[in-house]
mmCIF file of C-alpha atoms and ligand atoms in Angstrom:
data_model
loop_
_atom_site.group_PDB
_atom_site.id
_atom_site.type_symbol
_atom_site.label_atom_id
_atom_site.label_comp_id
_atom_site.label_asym_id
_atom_site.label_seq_id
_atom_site.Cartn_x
_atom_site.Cartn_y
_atom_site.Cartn_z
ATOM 1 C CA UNK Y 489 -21.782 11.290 -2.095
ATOM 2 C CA UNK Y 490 -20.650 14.216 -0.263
ATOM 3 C CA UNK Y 491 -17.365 14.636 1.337
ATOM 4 C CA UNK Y 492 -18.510 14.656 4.876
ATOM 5 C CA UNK Y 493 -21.296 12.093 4.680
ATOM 6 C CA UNK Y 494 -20.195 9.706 7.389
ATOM 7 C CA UNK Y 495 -20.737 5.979 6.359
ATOM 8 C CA UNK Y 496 -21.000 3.352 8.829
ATOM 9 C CA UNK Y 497 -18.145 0.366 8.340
ATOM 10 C CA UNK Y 498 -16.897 1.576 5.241
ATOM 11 C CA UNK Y 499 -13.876 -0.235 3.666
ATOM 12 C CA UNK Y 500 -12.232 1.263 0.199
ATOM 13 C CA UNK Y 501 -9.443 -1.835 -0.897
ATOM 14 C CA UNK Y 502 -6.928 -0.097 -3.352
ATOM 15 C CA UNK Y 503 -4.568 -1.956 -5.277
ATOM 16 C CA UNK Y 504 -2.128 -1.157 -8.372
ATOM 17 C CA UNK Y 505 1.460 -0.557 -9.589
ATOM 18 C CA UNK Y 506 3.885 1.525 -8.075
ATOM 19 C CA UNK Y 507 3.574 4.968 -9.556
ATOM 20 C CA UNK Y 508 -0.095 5.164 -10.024
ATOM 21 C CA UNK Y 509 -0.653 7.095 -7.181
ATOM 22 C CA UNK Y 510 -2.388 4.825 -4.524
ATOM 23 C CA UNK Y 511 -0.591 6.418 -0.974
ATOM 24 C CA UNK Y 512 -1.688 9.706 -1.556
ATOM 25 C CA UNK Y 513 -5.291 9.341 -3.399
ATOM 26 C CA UNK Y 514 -5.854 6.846 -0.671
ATOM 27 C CA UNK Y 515 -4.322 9.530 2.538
ATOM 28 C CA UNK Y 516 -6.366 12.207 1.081
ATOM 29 C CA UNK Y 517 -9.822 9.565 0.824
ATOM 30 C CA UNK Y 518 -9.250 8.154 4.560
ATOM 31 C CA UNK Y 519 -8.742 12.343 5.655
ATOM 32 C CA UNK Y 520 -11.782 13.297 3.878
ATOM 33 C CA UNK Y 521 -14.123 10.277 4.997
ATOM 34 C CA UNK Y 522 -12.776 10.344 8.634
ATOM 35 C CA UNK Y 523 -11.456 6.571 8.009
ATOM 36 C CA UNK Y 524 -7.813 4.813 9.112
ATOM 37 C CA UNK Y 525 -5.321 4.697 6.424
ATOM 38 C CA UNK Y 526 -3.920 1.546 5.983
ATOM 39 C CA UNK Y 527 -0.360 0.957 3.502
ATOM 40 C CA UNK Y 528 0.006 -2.338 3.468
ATOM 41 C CA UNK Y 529 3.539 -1.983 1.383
ATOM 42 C CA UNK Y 530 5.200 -0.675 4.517
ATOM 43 C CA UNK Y 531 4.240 -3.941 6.487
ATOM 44 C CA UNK Y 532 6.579 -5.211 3.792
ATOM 45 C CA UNK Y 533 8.866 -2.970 3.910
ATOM 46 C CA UNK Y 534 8.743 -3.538 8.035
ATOM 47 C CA UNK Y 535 9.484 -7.142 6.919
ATOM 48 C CA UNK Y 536 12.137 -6.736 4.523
ATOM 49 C CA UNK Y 537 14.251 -4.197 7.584
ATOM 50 C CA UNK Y 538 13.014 -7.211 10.034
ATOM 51 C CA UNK Y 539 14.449 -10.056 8.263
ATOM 52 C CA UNK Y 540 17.717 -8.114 6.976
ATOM 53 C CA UNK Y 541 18.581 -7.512 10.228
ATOM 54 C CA UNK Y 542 18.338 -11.498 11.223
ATOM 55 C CA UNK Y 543 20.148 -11.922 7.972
ATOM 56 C CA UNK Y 544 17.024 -14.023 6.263
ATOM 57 C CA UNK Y 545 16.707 -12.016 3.493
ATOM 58 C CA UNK Y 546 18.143 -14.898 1.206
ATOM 59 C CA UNK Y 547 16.101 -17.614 3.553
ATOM 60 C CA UNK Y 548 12.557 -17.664 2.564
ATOM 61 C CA UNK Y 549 11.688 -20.942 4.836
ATOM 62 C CA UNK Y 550 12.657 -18.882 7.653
ATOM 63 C CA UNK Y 551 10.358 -15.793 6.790
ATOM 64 C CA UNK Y 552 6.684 -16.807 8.067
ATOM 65 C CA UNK Y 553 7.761 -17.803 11.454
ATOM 66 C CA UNK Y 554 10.268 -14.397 12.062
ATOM 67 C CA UNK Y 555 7.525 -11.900 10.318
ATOM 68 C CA UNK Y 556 4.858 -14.158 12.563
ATOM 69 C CA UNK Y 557 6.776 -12.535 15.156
ATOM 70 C CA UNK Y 558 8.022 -9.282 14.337
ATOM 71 C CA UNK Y 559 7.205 -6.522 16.648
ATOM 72 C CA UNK Y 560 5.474 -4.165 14.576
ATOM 73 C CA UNK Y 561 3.557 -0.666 15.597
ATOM 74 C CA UNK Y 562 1.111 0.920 13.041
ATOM 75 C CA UNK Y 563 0.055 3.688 13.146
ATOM 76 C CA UNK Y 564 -3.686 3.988 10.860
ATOM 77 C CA UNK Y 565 -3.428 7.732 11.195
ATOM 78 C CA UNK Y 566 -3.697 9.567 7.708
ATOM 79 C CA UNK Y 567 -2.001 12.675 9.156
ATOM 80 C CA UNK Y 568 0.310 10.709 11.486
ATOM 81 C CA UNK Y 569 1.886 7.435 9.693
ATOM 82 C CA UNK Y 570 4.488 6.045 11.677
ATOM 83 C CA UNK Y 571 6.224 2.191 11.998
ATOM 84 C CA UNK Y 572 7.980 1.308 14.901
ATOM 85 C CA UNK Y 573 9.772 -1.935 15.386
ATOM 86 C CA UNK Y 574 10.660 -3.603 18.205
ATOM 87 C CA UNK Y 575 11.305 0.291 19.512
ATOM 88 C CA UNK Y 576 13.060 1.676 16.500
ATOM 89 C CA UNK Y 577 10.944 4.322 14.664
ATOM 90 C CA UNK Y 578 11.657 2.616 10.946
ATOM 91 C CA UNK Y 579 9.006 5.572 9.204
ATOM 92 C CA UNK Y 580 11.942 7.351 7.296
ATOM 93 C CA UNK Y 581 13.894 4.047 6.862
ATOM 94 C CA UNK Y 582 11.559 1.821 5.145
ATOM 95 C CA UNK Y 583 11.318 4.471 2.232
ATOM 96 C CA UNK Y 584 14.746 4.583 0.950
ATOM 97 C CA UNK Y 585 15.741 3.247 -2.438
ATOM 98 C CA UNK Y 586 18.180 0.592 -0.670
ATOM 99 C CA UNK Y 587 14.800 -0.880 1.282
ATOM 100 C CA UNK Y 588 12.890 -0.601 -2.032
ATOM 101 C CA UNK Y 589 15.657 -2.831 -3.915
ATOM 102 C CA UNK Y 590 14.894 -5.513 -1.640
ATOM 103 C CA UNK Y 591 11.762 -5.505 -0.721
ATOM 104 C CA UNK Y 592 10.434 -7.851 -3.593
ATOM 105 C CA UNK Y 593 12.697 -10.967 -1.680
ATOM 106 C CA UNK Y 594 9.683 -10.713 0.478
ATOM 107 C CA UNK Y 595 6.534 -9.674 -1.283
ATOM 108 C CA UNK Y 596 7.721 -12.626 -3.474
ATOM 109 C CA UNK Y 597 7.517 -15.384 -1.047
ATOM 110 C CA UNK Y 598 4.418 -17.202 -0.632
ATOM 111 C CA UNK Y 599 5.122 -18.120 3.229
ATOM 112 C CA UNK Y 600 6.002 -14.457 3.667
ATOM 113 C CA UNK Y 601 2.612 -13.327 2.221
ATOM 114 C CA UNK Y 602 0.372 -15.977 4.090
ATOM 115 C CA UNK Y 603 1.375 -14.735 7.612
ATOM 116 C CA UNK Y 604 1.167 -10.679 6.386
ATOM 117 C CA UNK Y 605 -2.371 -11.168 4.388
ATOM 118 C CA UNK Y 606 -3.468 -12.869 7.712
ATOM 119 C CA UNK Y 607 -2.132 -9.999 9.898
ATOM 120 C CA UNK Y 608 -3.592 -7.245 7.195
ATOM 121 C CA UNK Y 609 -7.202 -9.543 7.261
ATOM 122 C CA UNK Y 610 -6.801 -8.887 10.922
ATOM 123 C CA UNK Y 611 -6.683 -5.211 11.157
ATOM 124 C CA UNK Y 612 -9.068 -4.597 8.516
ATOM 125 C CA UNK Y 613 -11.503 -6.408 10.180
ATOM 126 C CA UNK Y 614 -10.983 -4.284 13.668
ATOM 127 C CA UNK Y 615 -11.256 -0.796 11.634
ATOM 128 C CA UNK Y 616 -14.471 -2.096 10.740
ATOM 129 C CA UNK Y 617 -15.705 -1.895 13.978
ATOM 130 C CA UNK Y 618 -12.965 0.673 15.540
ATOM 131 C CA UNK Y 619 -13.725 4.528 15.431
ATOM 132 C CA UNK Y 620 -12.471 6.128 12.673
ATOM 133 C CA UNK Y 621 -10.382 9.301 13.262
ATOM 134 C CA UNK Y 622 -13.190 11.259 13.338
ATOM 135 C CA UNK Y 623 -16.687 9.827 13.114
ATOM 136 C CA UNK Y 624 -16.701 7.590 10.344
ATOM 137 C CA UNK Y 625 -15.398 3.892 10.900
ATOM 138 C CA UNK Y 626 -13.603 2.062 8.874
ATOM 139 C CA UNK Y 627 -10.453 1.931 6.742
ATOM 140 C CA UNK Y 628 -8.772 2.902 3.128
ATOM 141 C CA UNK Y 629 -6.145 -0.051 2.609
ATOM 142 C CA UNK Y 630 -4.022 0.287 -0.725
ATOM 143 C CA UNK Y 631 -1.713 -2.259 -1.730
ATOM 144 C CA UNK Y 632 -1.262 -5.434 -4.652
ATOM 145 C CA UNK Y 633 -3.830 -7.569 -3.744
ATOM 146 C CA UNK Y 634 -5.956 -6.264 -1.156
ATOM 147 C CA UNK Y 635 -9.441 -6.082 -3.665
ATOM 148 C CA UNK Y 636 -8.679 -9.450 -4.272
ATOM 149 C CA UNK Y 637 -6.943 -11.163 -1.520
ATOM 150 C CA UNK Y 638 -7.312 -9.221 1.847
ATOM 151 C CA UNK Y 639 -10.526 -7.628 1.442
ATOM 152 C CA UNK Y 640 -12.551 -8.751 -1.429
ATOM 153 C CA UNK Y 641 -15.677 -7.949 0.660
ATOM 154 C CA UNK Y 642 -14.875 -4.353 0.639
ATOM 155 C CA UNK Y 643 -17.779 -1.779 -0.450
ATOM 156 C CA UNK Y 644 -15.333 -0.142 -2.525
ATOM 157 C CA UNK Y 645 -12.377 -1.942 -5.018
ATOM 158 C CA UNK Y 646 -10.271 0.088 -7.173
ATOM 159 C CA UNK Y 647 -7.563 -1.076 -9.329
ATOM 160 C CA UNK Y 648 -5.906 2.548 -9.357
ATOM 161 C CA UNK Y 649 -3.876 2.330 -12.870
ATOM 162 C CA UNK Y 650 -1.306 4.929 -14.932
ATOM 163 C CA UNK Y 651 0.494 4.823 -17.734
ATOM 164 C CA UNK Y 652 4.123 3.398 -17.511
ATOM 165 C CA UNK Y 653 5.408 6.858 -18.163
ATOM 166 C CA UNK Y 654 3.211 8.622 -15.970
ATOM 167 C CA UNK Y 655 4.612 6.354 -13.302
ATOM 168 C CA UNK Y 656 8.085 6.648 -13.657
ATOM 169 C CA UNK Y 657 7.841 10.421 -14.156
ATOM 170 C CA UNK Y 658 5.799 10.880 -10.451
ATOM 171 C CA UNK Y 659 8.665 8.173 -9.155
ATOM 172 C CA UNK Y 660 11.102 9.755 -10.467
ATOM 173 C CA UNK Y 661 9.612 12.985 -8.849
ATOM 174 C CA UNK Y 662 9.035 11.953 -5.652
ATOM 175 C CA UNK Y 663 12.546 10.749 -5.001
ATOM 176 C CA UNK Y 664 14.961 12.366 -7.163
ATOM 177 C CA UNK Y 665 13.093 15.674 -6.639
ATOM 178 C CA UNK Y 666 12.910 16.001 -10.783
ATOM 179 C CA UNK Y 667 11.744 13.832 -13.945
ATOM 180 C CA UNK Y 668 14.336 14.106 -16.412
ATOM 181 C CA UNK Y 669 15.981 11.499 -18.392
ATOM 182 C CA UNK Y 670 18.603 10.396 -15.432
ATOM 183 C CA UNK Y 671 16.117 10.627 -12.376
ATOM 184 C CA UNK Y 672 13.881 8.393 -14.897
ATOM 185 C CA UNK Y 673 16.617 6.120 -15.733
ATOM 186 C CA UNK Y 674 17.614 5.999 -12.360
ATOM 187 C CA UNK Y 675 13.934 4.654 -10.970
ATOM 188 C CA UNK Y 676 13.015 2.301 -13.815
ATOM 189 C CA UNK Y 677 14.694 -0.627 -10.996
ATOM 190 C CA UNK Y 678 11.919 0.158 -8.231
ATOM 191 C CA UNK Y 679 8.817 0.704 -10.873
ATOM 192 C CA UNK Y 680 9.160 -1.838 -13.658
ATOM 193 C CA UNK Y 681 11.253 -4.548 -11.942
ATOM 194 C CA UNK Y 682 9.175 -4.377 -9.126
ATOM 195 C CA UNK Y 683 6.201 -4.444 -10.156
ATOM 196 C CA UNK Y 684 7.325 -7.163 -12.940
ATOM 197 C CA UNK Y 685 8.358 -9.399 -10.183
ATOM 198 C CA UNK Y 686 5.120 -8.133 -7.963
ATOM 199 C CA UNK Y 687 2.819 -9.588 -10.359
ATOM 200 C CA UNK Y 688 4.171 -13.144 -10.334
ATOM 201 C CA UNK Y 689 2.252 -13.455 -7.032
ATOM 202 C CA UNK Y 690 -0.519 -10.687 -6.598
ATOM 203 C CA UNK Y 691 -2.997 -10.021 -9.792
ATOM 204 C CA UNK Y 692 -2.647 -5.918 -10.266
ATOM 205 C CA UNK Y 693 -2.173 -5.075 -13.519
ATOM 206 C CA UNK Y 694 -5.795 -5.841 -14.908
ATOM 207 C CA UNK Y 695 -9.279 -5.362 -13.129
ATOM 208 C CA UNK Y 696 -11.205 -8.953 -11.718
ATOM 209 C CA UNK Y 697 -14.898 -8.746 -11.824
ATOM 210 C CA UNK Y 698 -16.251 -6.197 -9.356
ATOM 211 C CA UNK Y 699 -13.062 -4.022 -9.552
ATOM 212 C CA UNK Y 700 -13.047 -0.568 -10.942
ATOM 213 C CA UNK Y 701 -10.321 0.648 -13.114
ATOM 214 C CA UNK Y 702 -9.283 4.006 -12.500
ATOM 215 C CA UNK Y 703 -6.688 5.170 -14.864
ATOM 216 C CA UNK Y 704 -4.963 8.679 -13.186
ATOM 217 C CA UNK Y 705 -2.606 9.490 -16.215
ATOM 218 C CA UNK Y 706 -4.526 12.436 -17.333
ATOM 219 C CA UNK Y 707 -5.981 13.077 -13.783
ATOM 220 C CA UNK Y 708 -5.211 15.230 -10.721
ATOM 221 C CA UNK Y 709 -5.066 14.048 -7.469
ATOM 222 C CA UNK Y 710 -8.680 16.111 -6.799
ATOM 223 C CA UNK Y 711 -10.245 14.149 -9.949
ATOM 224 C CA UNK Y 712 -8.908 11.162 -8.902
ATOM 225 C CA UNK Y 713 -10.044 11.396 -5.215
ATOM 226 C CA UNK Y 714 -13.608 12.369 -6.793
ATOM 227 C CA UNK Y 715 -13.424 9.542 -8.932
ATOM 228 C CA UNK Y 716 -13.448 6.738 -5.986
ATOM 229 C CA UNK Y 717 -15.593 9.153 -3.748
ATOM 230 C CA UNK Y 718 -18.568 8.704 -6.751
ATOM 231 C CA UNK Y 719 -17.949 4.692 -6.077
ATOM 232 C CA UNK Y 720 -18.989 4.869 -2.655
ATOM 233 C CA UNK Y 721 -22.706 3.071 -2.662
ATOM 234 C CA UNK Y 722 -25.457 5.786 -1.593
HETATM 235 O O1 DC I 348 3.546 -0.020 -2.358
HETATM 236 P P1 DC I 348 5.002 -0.210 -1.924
HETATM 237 O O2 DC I 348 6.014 0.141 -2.969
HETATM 238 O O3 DC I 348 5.315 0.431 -0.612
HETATM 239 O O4 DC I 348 5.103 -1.793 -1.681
HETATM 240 C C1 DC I 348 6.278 -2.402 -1.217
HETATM 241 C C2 DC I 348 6.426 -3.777 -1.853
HETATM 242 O O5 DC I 348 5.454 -4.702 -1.343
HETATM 243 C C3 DC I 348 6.261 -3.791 -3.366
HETATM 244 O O6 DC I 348 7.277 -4.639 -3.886
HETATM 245 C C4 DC I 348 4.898 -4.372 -3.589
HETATM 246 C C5 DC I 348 4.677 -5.255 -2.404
HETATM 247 N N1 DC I 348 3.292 -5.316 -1.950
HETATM 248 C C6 DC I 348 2.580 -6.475 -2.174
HETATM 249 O O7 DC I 348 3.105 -7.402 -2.795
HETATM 250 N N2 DC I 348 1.310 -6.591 -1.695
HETATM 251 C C7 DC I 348 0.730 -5.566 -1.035
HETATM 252 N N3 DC I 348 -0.515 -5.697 -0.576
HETATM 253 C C8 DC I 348 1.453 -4.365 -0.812
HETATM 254 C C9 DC I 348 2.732 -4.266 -1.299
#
């Protein structure tokens, strides 16, 4: 379909490892179609700052009920992504490596994932019917298990894949600023360990029946965003 067609209650559920290049395929997708952008790593990231600073990071009975009731602002613009909690803009925070090292405590507790796959269920559900950002409605939500889990009824499910090396290179690229042999070395912890430890509780590494692989090791950004565009039903 074309880039501007405007589809009514459109939701495009991205999941797959870190690395593969979900935020920014799925930024450019929700800019193009007019939809919210929706990351639902950074509600885990929110989570992880939330309980480290109630010191419940090592507590995970004590996770549902404080993320239940964390005060959390997102913002579903593409062009304007920002997460405030409780009145402290936590954008630039929740990306740093320290945030990343912990952030499985949480994404690896069951509790912890009930209340946030609730909460994510939640705001899919209003995008549906919300105005988009410009005239379409609906919503591009990447994460681990959202084509399975939060959204399974979406029109669109991608399981958005790269090769190991691929990933570790764009990592490596994105926060050391270069990909050689140190920056590599030195974001092996956040890919592989991560996702290792990611996939004991959200299915991402292979595709479940109705999900479309995309593999974006040998793609551009462009081709990829092209790709999932031609997956949108006519
Ligand atoms: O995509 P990211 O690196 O910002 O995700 C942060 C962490 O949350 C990462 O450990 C994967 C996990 N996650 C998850 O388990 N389920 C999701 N839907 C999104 C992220």
């Amino acid at each position: 379909m074309e880039d501007s067609a405007v589809t009514a209650s459109l939701v495009i559920a991205i999941d797959g490892p870190s690395g593969a290049g979900k935020s920014t395929v799925s930024k450019e997708l929700a800019r193009r179609l007019g939809l919210a952008y929706f990351d639902t790593g950074a509600m885990y990231r929110a989570a992880a700052v939330w309980l480290e600073r109630h010191g419940a990071l090592d507590q995970p009975e004590a996770m549902p009920a404080l993320i239940d009731g964390m005060p959390l602002e997102l913002n579903l613009d593409p062009d304007a992504q920002r997460f405030v909690l409780g009145g402290d803009d936590i954008t630039a925070l929740i990306r740093t490596t320290e945030v990343s090292t912990y952030v499985s405590k949480v994404s690896t507790c069951l509790g912890a994932r009930d209340v946030l796959v609730a909460w994510q269920q939640r705001v899919v559900a209003r995008e549906r019917t919300a105005a988009g950002w410009s005239e379409g409605r609906g919503v591009v939500a990447e994460g681990r298990d959202i084509t399975t889990v939060v959204a399974p009824d979406a029109e669109v499910r991608v399981l958005l894949t790269a090769s190991e090396a691929a990933r570790l290179a764009r990592r490596a690229l994105e926060v050391h600023g270069k990909a050689d042999a140190a920056a590599i070395a030195a974001t092996t912890d956040q890919v592989v360990r991560r996702d290792r430890d990611d996939s004991t509780v959200a299915r991402f590494m292979d595709a479940p029946p109705g999900v479309t692989v995309v593999d974006s090791s040998n793609l551009t950004i462009e081709q990829t965003v092209r790709a999932i565009l031609d997956l949108i039903p006519g």
